[in-house]
Every structure is written in structure tokens, then in C-alpha cells.
């Protein structure tokens, strides 16, 4: 299989011009270096099962875990399902000698991701700082102009391009 596995949610759609993988393909020509698994609306508890299945077939060098938008934090604590899966990803990566790469998740008007982002930033593991790319690091942050779609959750084309650029900046190994 591939040396890089990417697990995510609707943000990882390949063909949609408002999703970052489209630009990883069209601008940076690096999508062939990855096995991608992501679905709209999927949360960490479902994707952890996909990860277990993928690891039964082959072990990558890098594992990118880009989940959390569908596992919203409460106003006072990290989402318990997300945290359970995050810890399982760490254990799986240790067991199989895989380098984990986590991702911050942008805050949006209706979804708080601040607690999980603090965990990712303070973990000591490498990460792709998607929240910083669009200026959505804190609860109540306003995305940079033109980057958040009218649904208040997904990026626009401009936002997706910023996420792709951040992906390459924080994880240049994807370039092969």
C-alpha cells in the first residue's frame, strides 16, 4: 500500500474544490503518495475501525489523523470519543513503529474544537495546524475573509487552498 495514511472527515473529499485534497492533487501533485479514508459526517469512533482494518493489511510510515469536526468538544472538556481514539492512534503507532501526525481542527461558529487542539499542540507529536491556517484557533475566532462557507462548517475554495498549503508546510514529506 502507501507510506502515508490519511484519515479524516468531509474535509478530506478528493474531488470537491472546497476541500484541501483537491489542491494536494492539482497544485502539489502528491495525492498518489497517500491512502486516504474520509467520509462526510464521520466521527473518530467509526474511523478508528477503518484504521484497524487498514493496519491489518499494511503498515504505513506515517499516519495522519485529521478527525474531530464531528466530535465537538463541550464548553468545558474535550470530546471523550475523540480522546479515546486519539489515545488508540498513539498506541497503534507505537506498536507498529508508525510516525503519527495529528491535525488541529478549526473552530467554527457552532463547533468547539479548542480542547482537542490544545491536546494536539501540547502532545509533543507532529501536527498539521489547520486551525491556524484559517485563523480559527480559538472559540469565537473569525476565519480569514472568504475562507468559511455559508454553512459555517466547511471551507470555501480559498479556505481549502489555505489548508492544502498548511498541509504541505507542516508535512513536507508528502511531496515524496
PDB file of C-alpha atoms in Angstrom, residues 3-175:
ATOM      1  CA  UNK A   3       3.710   5.033   3.090  1.00  0.00           C
ATOM      2  CA  UNK A   4       1.192   7.671   4.237  1.00  0.00           C
ATOM      3  CA  UNK A   5      -2.321   7.025   5.508  1.00  0.00           C
ATOM      4  CA  UNK A   6      -4.699   9.982   5.905  1.00  0.00           C
ATOM      5  CA  UNK A   7      -7.869   9.557   7.942  1.00  0.00           C
ATOM      6  CA  UNK A   8     -10.407  12.362   8.052  1.00  0.00           C
ATOM      7  CA  UNK A   9     -13.972  13.519   7.551  1.00  0.00           C
ATOM      8  CA  UNK A  10     -15.729  15.606   4.878  1.00  0.00           C
ATOM      9  CA  UNK A  11     -12.741  17.960   4.752  1.00  0.00           C
ATOM     10  CA  UNK A  12     -10.802  15.125   3.045  1.00  0.00           C
ATOM     11  CA  UNK A  13     -13.034  14.788  -0.014  1.00  0.00           C
ATOM     12  CA  UNK A  14     -10.813  14.485  -3.077  1.00  0.00           C
ATOM     13  CA  UNK A  15     -12.837  15.973  -5.912  1.00  0.00           C
ATOM     14  CA  UNK A  16     -14.622  18.870  -4.193  1.00  0.00           C
ATOM     15  CA  UNK A  17     -12.970  22.233  -4.984  1.00  0.00           C
ATOM     16  CA  UNK A  18     -13.701  23.381  -1.434  1.00  0.00           C
ATOM     17  CA  UNK A  19     -11.661  20.560   0.136  1.00  0.00           C
ATOM     18  CA  UNK A  20      -7.892  20.562   0.591  1.00  0.00           C
ATOM     19  CA  UNK A  21      -7.052  17.161  -1.016  1.00  0.00           C
ATOM     20  CA  UNK A  22      -8.099  18.551  -4.404  1.00  0.00           C
ATOM     21  CA  UNK A  23      -5.221  21.033  -4.170  1.00  0.00           C
ATOM     22  CA  UNK A  24      -2.813  18.455  -2.792  1.00  0.00           C
ATOM     23  CA  UNK A  25      -3.533  16.709  -6.093  1.00  0.00           C
ATOM     24  CA  UNK A  26      -3.815  19.573  -8.585  1.00  0.00           C
ATOM     25  CA  UNK A  27      -1.285  22.052  -7.180  1.00  0.00           C
ATOM     26  CA  UNK A  28       1.218  19.896  -5.291  1.00  0.00           C
ATOM     27  CA  UNK A  29       0.803  16.592  -7.185  1.00  0.00           C
ATOM     28  CA  UNK A  30       1.237  14.481  -4.062  1.00  0.00           C
ATOM     29  CA  UNK A  31      -2.083  12.687  -3.628  1.00  0.00           C
ATOM     30  CA  UNK A  32      -0.648   9.478  -5.116  1.00  0.00           C
ATOM     31  CA  UNK A  33       1.657   9.242  -2.103  1.00  0.00           C
ATOM     32  CA  UNK A  34      -1.275   8.643   0.264  1.00  0.00           C
ATOM     33  CA  UNK A  35      -4.038   6.210   1.072  1.00  0.00           C
ATOM     34  CA  UNK A  36      -6.992   8.398   2.076  1.00  0.00           C
ATOM     35  CA  UNK A  37     -10.038   7.429   4.094  1.00  0.00           C
ATOM     36  CA  UNK A  38     -12.644  10.031   4.946  1.00  0.00           C
ATOM     37  CA  UNK A  39     -16.395  10.492   4.777  1.00  0.00           C
ATOM     38  CA  UNK A  40     -18.779  13.359   5.402  1.00  0.00           C
ATOM     39  CA  UNK A  41     -20.223  13.249   8.903  1.00  0.00           C
ATOM     40  CA  UNK A  42     -17.863  10.547  10.153  1.00  0.00           C
ATOM     41  CA  UNK A  43     -16.540  10.718  13.678  1.00  0.00           C
ATOM     42  CA  UNK A  44     -13.472   9.252  15.299  1.00  0.00           C
ATOM     43  CA  UNK A  45     -15.196   6.104  16.605  1.00  0.00           C
ATOM     44  CA  UNK A  46     -16.098   4.994  13.071  1.00  0.00           C
ATOM     45  CA  UNK A  47     -12.754   5.928  11.524  1.00  0.00           C
ATOM     46  CA  UNK A  48     -10.782   4.097  14.204  1.00  0.00           C
ATOM     47  CA  UNK A  49     -12.393   0.902  12.883  1.00  0.00           C
ATOM     48  CA  UNK A  50     -11.266   1.826   9.357  1.00  0.00           C
ATOM     49  CA  UNK A  51      -7.766   2.395  10.698  1.00  0.00           C
ATOM     50  CA  UNK A  52      -7.693  -1.012  12.367  1.00  0.00           C
ATOM     51  CA  UNK A  53      -8.777  -2.628   9.082  1.00  0.00           C
ATOM     52  CA  UNK A  54      -6.137  -0.744   7.093  1.00  0.00           C
ATOM     53  CA  UNK A  55      -3.385  -1.657   9.542  1.00  0.00           C
ATOM     54  CA  UNK A  56      -4.310  -5.328   9.210  1.00  0.00           C
ATOM     55  CA  UNK A  57      -3.339  -5.076   5.527  1.00  0.00           C
ATOM     56  CA  UNK A  58      -0.170  -2.980   5.674  1.00  0.00           C
ATOM     57  CA  UNK A  59       1.690  -0.555   7.913  1.00  0.00           C
ATOM     58  CA  UNK A  60       2.499   2.945   6.648  1.00  0.00           C
ATOM     59  CA  UNK A  61       5.479   5.054   7.652  1.00  0.00           C
ATOM     60  CA  UNK A  62       3.189   7.991   8.585  1.00  0.00           C
ATOM     61  CA  UNK A  63      -0.376   8.138   9.860  1.00  0.00           C
ATOM     62  CA  UNK A  64      -2.232  11.442   9.609  1.00  0.00           C
ATOM     63  CA  UNK A  65      -5.251  11.649  11.941  1.00  0.00           C
ATOM     64  CA  UNK A  66      -7.415  14.590  10.794  1.00  0.00           C
ATOM     65  CA  UNK A  67     -10.600  13.920  12.710  1.00  0.00           C
ATOM     66  CA  UNK A  68     -12.524  15.955  15.223  1.00  0.00           C
ATOM     67  CA  UNK A  69     -15.004  18.247  13.479  1.00  0.00           C
ATOM     68  CA  UNK A  70     -17.761  15.676  14.068  1.00  0.00           C
ATOM     69  CA  UNK A  71     -16.566  15.075  17.643  1.00  0.00           C
ATOM     70  CA  UNK A  72     -17.247  18.536  19.087  1.00  0.00           C
ATOM     71  CA  UNK A  73     -15.782  19.468  22.447  1.00  0.00           C
ATOM     72  CA  UNK A  74     -18.179  20.666  25.137  1.00  0.00           C
ATOM     73  CA  UNK A  75     -17.812  24.120  26.634  1.00  0.00           C
ATOM     74  CA  UNK A  76     -15.666  22.635  29.404  1.00  0.00           C
ATOM     75  CA  UNK A  77     -13.936  19.454  28.160  1.00  0.00           C
ATOM     76  CA  UNK A  78     -12.524  17.528  25.232  1.00  0.00           C
ATOM     77  CA  UNK A  79     -14.868  15.129  23.427  1.00  0.00           C
ATOM     78  CA  UNK A  80     -14.461  11.739  25.152  1.00  0.00           C
ATOM     79  CA  UNK A  81     -14.845   9.682  21.947  1.00  0.00           C
ATOM     80  CA  UNK A  82     -12.210  11.749  20.177  1.00  0.00           C
ATOM     81  CA  UNK A  83      -9.819  11.397  23.133  1.00  0.00           C
ATOM     82  CA  UNK A  84     -10.283   7.620  23.262  1.00  0.00           C
ATOM     83  CA  UNK A  85      -9.479   7.335  19.551  1.00  0.00           C
ATOM     84  CA  UNK A  86      -6.565   9.773  19.773  1.00  0.00           C
ATOM     85  CA  UNK A  87      -5.019   7.607  22.500  1.00  0.00           C
ATOM     86  CA  UNK A  88      -5.643   4.464  20.452  1.00  0.00           C
ATOM     87  CA  UNK A  89      -3.927   6.036  17.436  1.00  0.00           C
ATOM     88  CA  UNK A  90      -0.890   6.779  19.616  1.00  0.00           C
ATOM     89  CA  UNK A  91      -0.790   3.188  20.887  1.00  0.00           C
ATOM     90  CA  UNK A  92      -1.205   1.729  17.388  1.00  0.00           C
ATOM     91  CA  UNK A  93       1.567   3.955  16.081  1.00  0.00           C
ATOM     92  CA  UNK A  94       3.888   2.878  18.890  1.00  0.00           C
ATOM     93  CA  UNK A  95       3.029  -0.791  18.348  1.00  0.00           C
ATOM     94  CA  UNK A  96       3.704  -0.687  14.596  1.00  0.00           C
ATOM     95  CA  UNK A  97       6.502   1.925  14.622  1.00  0.00           C
ATOM     96  CA  UNK A  98       4.440   4.437  12.637  1.00  0.00           C
ATOM     97  CA  UNK A  99       5.017   8.191  12.909  1.00  0.00           C
ATOM     98  CA  UNK A 100       1.731   9.828  13.971  1.00  0.00           C
ATOM     99  CA  UNK A 101       0.834  13.226  12.518  1.00  0.00           C
ATOM    100  CA  UNK A 102      -2.165  14.854  14.173  1.00  0.00           C
ATOM    101  CA  UNK A 103      -4.180  17.847  12.969  1.00  0.00           C
ATOM    102  CA  UNK A 104      -5.738  20.785  14.704  1.00  0.00           C
ATOM    103  CA  UNK A 105      -9.391  21.223  13.779  1.00  0.00           C
ATOM    104  CA  UNK A 106     -10.657  24.728  13.008  1.00  0.00           C
ATOM    105  CA  UNK A 107     -13.241  26.164  15.366  1.00  0.00           C
ATOM    106  CA  UNK A 108     -16.462  27.182  13.636  1.00  0.00           C
ATOM    107  CA  UNK A 109     -19.417  29.184  14.946  1.00  0.00           C
ATOM    108  CA  UNK A 110     -21.320  26.081  16.090  1.00  0.00           C
ATOM    109  CA  UNK A 111     -18.492  23.659  16.951  1.00  0.00           C
ATOM    110  CA  UNK A 112     -15.808  23.997  19.615  1.00  0.00           C
ATOM    111  CA  UNK A 113     -12.549  22.168  18.932  1.00  0.00           C
ATOM    112  CA  UNK A 114     -10.335  24.101  21.358  1.00  0.00           C
ATOM    113  CA  UNK A 115      -9.713  21.342  23.907  1.00  0.00           C
ATOM    114  CA  UNK A 116      -8.649  18.763  21.327  1.00  0.00           C
ATOM    115  CA  UNK A 117      -6.442  21.380  19.634  1.00  0.00           C
ATOM    116  CA  UNK A 118      -4.712  22.098  22.949  1.00  0.00           C
ATOM    117  CA  UNK A 119      -4.046  18.376  23.368  1.00  0.00           C
ATOM    118  CA  UNK A 120      -2.613  18.113  19.846  1.00  0.00           C
ATOM    119  CA  UNK A 121      -0.434  21.214  20.231  1.00  0.00           C
ATOM    120  CA  UNK A 122       0.928  20.134  23.622  1.00  0.00           C
ATOM    121  CA  UNK A 123       1.343  16.428  22.836  1.00  0.00           C
ATOM    122  CA  UNK A 124       4.920  16.505  21.619  1.00  0.00           C
ATOM    123  CA  UNK A 125       3.808  14.852  18.379  1.00  0.00           C
ATOM    124  CA  UNK A 126       3.991  16.499  14.992  1.00  0.00           C
ATOM    125  CA  UNK A 127       0.835  18.080  13.697  1.00  0.00           C
ATOM    126  CA  UNK A 128      -0.676  19.958  10.790  1.00  0.00           C
ATOM    127  CA  UNK A 129      -2.074  23.226  12.109  1.00  0.00           C
ATOM    128  CA  UNK A 130      -5.271  23.526  10.071  1.00  0.00           C
ATOM    129  CA  UNK A 131      -6.855  25.826  12.676  1.00  0.00           C
ATOM    130  CA  UNK A 132      -4.029  28.344  12.342  1.00  0.00           C
ATOM    131  CA  UNK A 133      -4.199  28.202   8.530  1.00  0.00           C
ATOM    132  CA  UNK A 134      -7.683  29.759   8.516  1.00  0.00           C
ATOM    133  CA  UNK A 135      -7.448  31.829  11.747  1.00  0.00           C
ATOM    134  CA  UNK A 136      -9.785  29.533  13.682  1.00  0.00           C
ATOM    135  CA  UNK A 137      -7.632  28.619  16.666  1.00  0.00           C
ATOM    136  CA  UNK A 138      -9.908  29.796  19.454  1.00  0.00           C
ATOM    137  CA  UNK A 139     -13.622  29.611  20.262  1.00  0.00           C
ATOM    138  CA  UNK A 140     -15.237  32.611  18.641  1.00  0.00           C
ATOM    139  CA  UNK A 141     -12.433  33.032  16.110  1.00  0.00           C
ATOM    140  CA  UNK A 142     -13.413  34.522  12.804  1.00  0.00           C
ATOM    141  CA  UNK A 143     -11.943  32.708   9.833  1.00  0.00           C
ATOM    142  CA  UNK A 144      -9.981  34.835   7.390  1.00  0.00           C
ATOM    143  CA  UNK A 145     -12.286  36.601   4.928  1.00  0.00           C
ATOM    144  CA  UNK A 146     -13.732  34.311   2.289  1.00  0.00           C
ATOM    145  CA  UNK A 147     -12.429  31.056   3.775  1.00  0.00           C
ATOM    146  CA  UNK A 148     -15.523  29.719   5.623  1.00  0.00           C
ATOM    147  CA  UNK A 149     -18.510  28.612   3.548  1.00  0.00           C
ATOM    148  CA  UNK A 150     -22.032  29.818   4.185  1.00  0.00           C
ATOM    149  CA  UNK A 151     -22.817  26.554   6.049  1.00  0.00           C
ATOM    150  CA  UNK A 152     -20.493  27.777   8.819  1.00  0.00           C
ATOM    151  CA  UNK A 153     -18.595  24.460   8.966  1.00  0.00           C
ATOM    152  CA  UNK A 154     -16.734  23.752   5.733  1.00  0.00           C
ATOM    153  CA  UNK A 155     -14.072  25.768   3.947  1.00  0.00           C
ATOM    154  CA  UNK A 156     -14.579  27.606   0.682  1.00  0.00           C
ATOM    155  CA  UNK A 157     -12.170  27.104  -2.222  1.00  0.00           C
ATOM    156  CA  UNK A 158      -9.951  29.802  -0.726  1.00  0.00           C
ATOM    157  CA  UNK A 159     -10.068  28.078   2.664  1.00  0.00           C
ATOM    158  CA  UNK A 160      -9.282  24.707   1.106  1.00  0.00           C
ATOM    159  CA  UNK A 161      -6.248  26.175  -0.661  1.00  0.00           C
ATOM    160  CA  UNK A 162      -5.011  27.589   2.668  1.00  0.00           C
ATOM    161  CA  UNK A 163      -5.483  24.178   4.322  1.00  0.00           C
ATOM    162  CA  UNK A 164      -3.568  22.455   1.499  1.00  0.00           C
ATOM    163  CA  UNK A 165      -0.710  24.943   1.779  1.00  0.00           C
ATOM    164  CA  UNK A 166      -0.565  24.353   5.541  1.00  0.00           C
ATOM    165  CA  UNK A 167      -0.583  20.591   4.964  1.00  0.00           C
ATOM    166  CA  UNK A 168       2.498  20.876   2.735  1.00  0.00           C
ATOM    167  CA  UNK A 169       4.216  23.325   5.113  1.00  0.00           C
ATOM    168  CA  UNK A 170       3.743  21.158   8.198  1.00  0.00           C
ATOM    169  CA  UNK A 171       4.200  17.792   6.482  1.00  0.00           C
ATOM    170  CA  UNK A 172       6.576  18.245   3.518  1.00  0.00           C
ATOM    171  CA  UNK A 173       7.323  14.505   3.438  1.00  0.00           C
ATOM    172  CA  UNK A 174       4.101  14.097   1.452  1.00  0.00           C
ATOM    173  CA  UNK A 175       5.944  15.535  -1.540  1.00  0.00           C
TER     174      UNK A 175
END
